[in-house]
Amino acid sequence: MSVSLRIGIIGGGGWLGGAIAGSILDAGLVGPRNLSLSYRSEPPRRFPNSFLTTDNQELADRSDVILLAVRPADWHALEFDAGGKLVISVMAGIRLDTLSGRHNTDRVVRALPNAAAEVTRSYTPWTGASDVTEDDRAVVRAIFQACGSEDEVGGESDIDYLTGLSGSGPAFPALLAAAMMSDAVTHGLPAEIAQRAVNTVMTGAGRLLERRDECPDDVVQTFLAYRGTTAAAIEGMRAAGFDASVAKGLSAAFKKSVSMGDAS
């Protein structure tokens, strides 16, 4: 990939835009002077050698690739002409054809990184319009490999589903951790000990799953086979509707993603 590639991030002053910017700089995908970031109020001070602007059209004009990292609700008031350049959206719900029509380009991609982009552990599914070229795909892969791992998926329905699954980032593990911590405190453990115990379990589990690269259900079955305390806990959670609750939550996220696109 050319070292002269110029990337612009609209919303570069925000959390996700800044995380992606930091990752691609650290990976050497672009140099600071080939990175442009737009912001609304406070300039992102961690990128002093990059081009900073409040003018999204100025950013688009000086970039080869334009990455949209704003909230869907804020995108509706955002206007710029991409002039046929590659546009990558990391917004939930906004459809490819809508992006294409608004920004004057047929080279559009939808991608869904998550919060772990900040520590280069994001999983990013993505899909592109029919006019996206192989060179464009290489750019998309390079950007999101700098943030973690990525997959090109079959279409926008897959993106809508994965918005809830992988797009949640740490939210679902944090939800489980919060429930575990609450139970520990209820049983008399000091809050600081409960938090340390739960956080260590969560981070350790993530590293172990990453290292062993096993199917999560295989791990569950291994613990069930021991017929010990962990098996008792798993069976109790499932009897209380754990699996059904997860499925219901993912279904709600999928419907929300689709409805956001319909509203655009």
Short mmCIF file of C-alpha atoms in Angstrom, two decimals:
data_model
loop_
_atom_site.label_atom_id
_atom_site.label_comp_id
_atom_site.label_asym_id
_atom_site.label_seq_id
_atom_site.Cartn_x
_atom_site.Cartn_y
_atom_site.Cartn_z
CA MET A 1 0.00 0.00 0.00
CA SER A 2 1.29 3.44 -0.90
CA VAL A 3 2.82 5.42 1.95
CA SER A 4 1.34 8.52 0.32
CA LEU A 5 -2.22 7.38 1.05
CA ARG A 6 -4.15 10.18 2.72
CA ILE A 7 -6.85 9.25 5.22
CA GLY A 8 -9.43 11.63 6.68
CA ILE A 9 -11.59 10.79 9.70
CA ILE A 10 -14.77 12.79 10.13
CA GLY A 11 -15.40 12.65 13.85
CA GLY A 12 -11.70 12.25 14.60
CA GLY A 13 -12.21 14.21 17.81
CA GLY A 14 -14.54 11.52 19.13
CA TRP A 15 -13.68 8.36 21.01
CA LEU A 16 -13.97 5.81 18.18
CA GLY A 17 -12.52 8.08 15.50
CA GLY A 18 -9.58 8.86 17.77
CA ALA A 19 -9.03 5.18 18.55
CA ILE A 20 -8.90 4.31 14.84
CA ALA A 21 -6.60 7.27 14.16
CA GLY A 22 -4.19 6.16 16.88
CA SER A 23 -4.19 2.57 15.62
CA ILE A 24 -3.43 3.40 11.99
CA LEU A 25 -0.67 5.80 13.02
CA ASP A 26 0.89 3.25 15.36
CA ALA A 27 0.73 0.63 12.59
CA GLY A 28 2.51 2.99 10.18
CA LEU A 29 -0.37 2.86 7.69
CA VAL A 30 -0.11 6.62 7.26
CA GLY A 31 2.20 9.28 8.60
CA PRO A 32 0.78 12.04 10.82
CA ARG A 33 0.85 14.58 7.98
CA ASN A 34 -1.23 12.30 5.74
CA LEU A 35 -3.95 12.04 8.39
CA SER A 36 -6.76 14.59 8.62
CA LEU A 37 -9.23 14.75 11.50
CA SER A 38 -12.37 16.84 11.80
CA TYR A 39 -13.99 17.77 15.09
CA ARG A 40 -16.95 19.80 16.35
CA SER A 41 -15.79 21.49 19.54
CA GLU A 42 -12.46 20.39 21.05
CA PRO A 43 -9.53 19.53 18.74
CA PRO A 44 -8.01 16.08 19.38
CA ARG A 45 -4.76 17.23 21.01
CA ARG A 46 -3.15 13.77 20.89
CA PHE A 47 -2.54 14.27 17.13
CA PRO A 48 -0.58 17.56 17.01
CA ASN A 49 1.18 16.76 13.72
CA SER A 50 -1.97 15.84 11.78
CA PHE A 51 -4.30 18.19 9.93
CA LEU A 52 -7.19 19.28 12.18
CA THR A 53 -10.29 21.06 10.94
CA THR A 54 -13.94 21.78 11.68
CA ASP A 55 -14.69 21.83 7.93
CA ASN A 56 -15.70 18.36 6.70
CA GLN A 57 -15.53 19.35 3.04
CA GLU A 58 -11.97 20.58 3.50
CA LEU A 59 -11.11 17.21 5.03
CA ALA A 60 -12.77 15.35 2.15
CA ASP A 61 -10.93 17.42 -0.47
CA ARG A 62 -7.50 16.65 1.01
CA SER A 63 -8.13 12.90 1.62
CA ASP A 64 -8.03 9.80 -0.60
CA VAL A 65 -10.10 7.78 1.90
CA ILE A 66 -12.81 9.30 4.08
CA LEU A 67 -13.87 7.50 7.24
CA LEU A 68 -17.17 8.50 8.85
CA ALA A 69 -16.97 8.09 12.63
CA VAL A 70 -19.92 10.07 13.94
CA ARG A 71 -23.12 9.04 15.69
CA PRO A 72 -25.95 8.17 13.27
CA ALA A 73 -28.06 10.91 14.83
CA ASP A 74 -25.36 13.48 14.04
CA TRP A 75 -24.79 12.19 10.49
CA HIS A 76 -28.19 13.43 9.27
CA ALA A 77 -27.00 17.05 9.49
CA LEU A 78 -23.56 16.29 8.01
CA GLU A 79 -22.90 17.13 4.37
CA PHE A 80 -19.82 16.75 2.19
CA ASP A 81 -19.14 15.73 -1.40
CA ALA A 82 -16.73 12.78 -1.60
CA GLY A 83 -16.32 13.19 -5.37
CA GLY A 84 -16.16 9.45 -6.04
CA LYS A 85 -13.60 8.69 -3.32
CA LEU A 86 -13.72 5.69 -0.98
CA VAL A 87 -16.01 6.37 2.00
CA ILE A 88 -15.98 4.00 4.98
CA SER A 89 -18.77 4.35 7.50
CA VAL A 90 -18.47 2.96 11.03
CA MET A 91 -22.00 4.11 11.89
CA ALA A 92 -24.68 1.62 12.86
CA GLY A 93 -27.73 1.37 10.64
CA ILE A 94 -26.95 3.78 7.77
CA ARG A 95 -27.32 1.90 4.47
CA LEU A 96 -24.82 1.77 1.63
CA ASP A 97 -27.19 3.28 -0.92
CA THR A 98 -28.03 6.12 1.48
CA LEU A 99 -24.35 6.87 2.04
CA SER A 100 -23.71 6.74 -1.71
CA GLY A 101 -26.53 9.13 -2.55
CA ARG A 102 -25.67 11.63 0.18
CA HIS A 103 -21.92 11.80 -0.44
CA ASN A 104 -21.66 11.43 -4.23
CA THR A 105 -19.67 8.21 -4.46
CA ASP A 106 -20.39 4.60 -5.38
CA ARG A 107 -17.31 3.40 -3.48
CA VAL A 108 -18.89 2.99 -0.04
CA VAL A 109 -18.22 0.51 2.77
CA ARG A 110 -20.06 -0.20 6.01
CA ALA A 111 -17.89 -1.43 8.88
CA LEU A 112 -18.58 -2.05 12.57
CA PRO A 113 -15.49 -1.86 14.80
CA ASN A 114 -16.01 -1.90 18.55
CA ALA A 115 -14.62 -0.30 21.68
CA ALA A 116 -11.60 -2.60 21.74
CA ALA A 117 -10.14 -0.62 18.82
CA GLU A 118 -8.58 1.50 21.54
CA VAL A 119 -6.33 -1.43 22.49
CA THR A 120 -6.07 -2.91 18.95
CA ARG A 121 -8.38 -5.80 19.84
CA SER A 122 -11.49 -4.81 17.88
CA TYR A 123 -13.32 -7.28 15.70
CA THR A 124 -14.59 -5.45 12.61
CA PRO A 125 -17.03 -6.98 10.14
CA TRP A 126 -17.49 -4.98 6.93
CA THR A 127 -19.21 -5.05 3.56
CA GLY A 128 -18.89 -2.90 0.47
CA ALA A 129 -21.04 -1.73 -2.44
CA SER A 130 -20.60 -3.36 -5.84
CA ASP A 131 -18.33 -0.55 -7.10
CA VAL A 132 -15.77 -1.04 -4.32
CA THR A 133 -12.53 -2.18 -5.99
CA GLU A 134 -9.97 -4.75 -4.87
CA ASP A 135 -7.60 -1.90 -4.04
CA ASP A 136 -10.35 -0.38 -1.89
CA ARG A 137 -10.79 -3.71 -0.10
CA ALA A 138 -7.08 -3.82 0.62
CA VAL A 139 -7.31 -0.37 2.20
CA VAL A 140 -10.28 -1.40 4.35
CA ARG A 141 -8.49 -4.56 5.52
CA ALA A 142 -5.34 -2.60 6.37
CA ILE A 143 -7.24 -0.01 8.42
CA PHE A 144 -9.18 -2.53 10.49
CA GLN A 145 -6.32 -4.99 10.88
CA ALA A 146 -4.49 -2.08 12.49
CA CYS A 147 -7.40 -1.97 14.99
CA GLY A 148 -7.53 -5.74 15.57
CA SER A 149 -9.07 -8.31 13.24
CA GLU A 150 -11.62 -8.00 10.42
CA ASP A 151 -13.86 -10.01 8.10
CA GLU A 152 -15.62 -9.08 4.89
CA VAL A 153 -19.16 -10.43 5.36
CA GLY A 154 -21.88 -11.32 2.89
CA GLY A 155 -24.01 -8.21 3.07
CA GLU A 156 -25.75 -5.54 5.11
CA SER A 157 -28.00 -7.98 6.97
CA ASP A 158 -24.87 -9.56 8.45
CA ILE A 159 -23.63 -6.13 9.49
CA ASP A 160 -26.99 -5.36 11.12
CA TYR A 161 -26.83 -8.58 13.14
CA LEU A 162 -23.18 -8.14 14.11
CA THR A 163 -23.93 -4.57 15.23
CA GLY A 164 -25.42 -6.16 18.32
CA LEU A 165 -23.06 -9.12 18.63
CA SER A 166 -19.52 -7.85 18.06
CA GLY A 167 -20.34 -4.15 17.86
CA SER A 168 -21.22 -4.27 21.55
CA GLY A 169 -17.51 -4.56 22.38
CA PRO A 170 -17.07 -4.85 26.16
CA ALA A 171 -20.72 -4.07 26.94
CA PHE A 172 -21.97 -7.66 27.28
CA PRO A 173 -18.98 -8.98 29.27
CA ALA A 174 -19.34 -5.84 31.43
CA LEU A 175 -23.03 -6.63 31.95
CA LEU A 176 -22.13 -10.13 33.16
CA ALA A 177 -19.34 -8.70 35.29
CA ALA A 178 -21.70 -6.17 36.89
CA ALA A 179 -24.18 -8.94 37.77
CA MET A 180 -21.39 -11.09 39.24
CA MET A 181 -19.99 -8.20 41.25
CA SER A 182 -23.43 -7.28 42.58
CA ASP A 183 -23.97 -10.87 43.75
CA ALA A 184 -20.53 -10.96 45.39
CA VAL A 185 -21.21 -7.74 47.33
CA THR A 186 -24.63 -9.07 48.36
CA HIS A 187 -22.84 -12.08 49.81
CA GLY A 188 -20.63 -9.82 51.93
CA LEU A 189 -17.44 -9.37 49.91
CA PRO A 190 -15.94 -5.85 50.01
CA ALA A 191 -16.62 -4.03 46.74
CA GLU A 192 -12.93 -3.56 45.89
CA ILE A 193 -12.23 -7.30 46.29
CA ALA A 194 -15.34 -8.22 44.30
CA GLN A 195 -14.33 -5.87 41.50
CA ARG A 196 -10.77 -7.18 41.37
CA ALA A 197 -11.97 -10.80 41.34
CA VAL A 198 -14.53 -10.22 38.60
CA ASN A 199 -12.27 -8.07 36.39
CA THR A 200 -9.47 -10.62 36.63
CA VAL A 201 -11.83 -13.42 35.64
CA MET A 202 -13.01 -11.44 32.62
CA THR A 203 -9.59 -10.39 31.34
CA GLY A 204 -8.12 -13.82 31.98
CA ALA A 205 -10.95 -15.53 30.13
CA GLY A 206 -10.50 -13.26 27.12
CA ARG A 207 -6.77 -13.93 26.91
CA LEU A 208 -7.25 -17.66 27.33
CA LEU A 209 -9.90 -17.86 24.61
CA GLU A 210 -7.69 -15.81 22.29
CA ARG A 211 -4.65 -18.01 22.91
CA ARG A 212 -6.42 -21.36 22.61
CA ASP A 213 -8.70 -20.26 19.74
CA GLU A 214 -11.41 -22.71 20.82
CA CYS A 215 -15.12 -22.66 20.17
CA PRO A 216 -16.65 -21.12 23.34
CA ASP A 217 -19.16 -23.96 23.60
CA ASP A 218 -16.27 -26.44 23.77
CA VAL A 219 -14.96 -24.58 26.81
CA VAL A 220 -18.43 -24.67 28.41
CA GLN A 221 -18.73 -28.40 27.75
CA THR A 222 -15.33 -29.03 29.31
CA PHE A 223 -16.44 -27.40 32.56
CA LEU A 224 -19.80 -29.18 32.48
CA ALA A 225 -17.98 -32.49 32.18
CA TYR A 226 -16.18 -31.88 35.49
CA ARG A 227 -19.56 -31.82 37.29
CA GLY A 228 -18.18 -29.38 39.86
CA THR A 229 -19.12 -25.93 41.13
CA THR A 230 -18.73 -24.26 37.72
CA ALA A 231 -21.04 -26.83 36.15
CA ALA A 232 -23.61 -26.15 38.87
CA ALA A 233 -23.38 -22.42 38.16
CA ILE A 234 -23.75 -22.88 34.39
CA GLU A 235 -26.76 -25.14 34.81
CA GLY A 236 -28.36 -22.72 37.26
CA MET A 237 -27.88 -19.77 34.88
CA ARG A 238 -29.30 -21.69 31.95
CA ALA A 239 -32.27 -22.90 33.97
CA ALA A 240 -32.99 -19.25 34.82
CA GLY A 241 -33.08 -18.37 31.10
CA PHE A 242 -29.54 -17.18 30.41
CA ASP A 243 -29.37 -18.40 26.79
CA ALA A 244 -32.86 -17.09 25.99
CA SER A 245 -32.03 -13.69 27.50
CA VAL A 246 -28.91 -13.38 25.33
CA ALA A 247 -30.86 -14.35 22.21
CA LYS A 248 -33.59 -11.83 23.07
CA GLY A 249 -31.04 -9.07 23.56
CA LEU A 250 -29.28 -9.78 20.25
CA SER A 251 -32.64 -9.85 18.48
CA ALA A 252 -33.52 -6.44 19.94
CA ALA A 253 -30.16 -5.03 18.79
CA PHE A 254 -30.68 -6.42 15.27
CA LYS A 255 -34.15 -4.86 15.02
CA LYS A 256 -32.80 -1.54 16.27
CA SER A 257 -30.03 -1.55 13.67
CA VAL A 258 -32.50 -2.27 10.85
CA SER A 259 -34.89 0.45 12.07
CA MET A 260 -32.07 2.99 12.18
CA GLY A 261 -31.41 2.30 8.51
CA ASP A 262 -35.08 2.59 7.64
CA ALA A 263 -35.19 5.99 9.36
CA SER A 264 -32.25 7.32 7.35
#
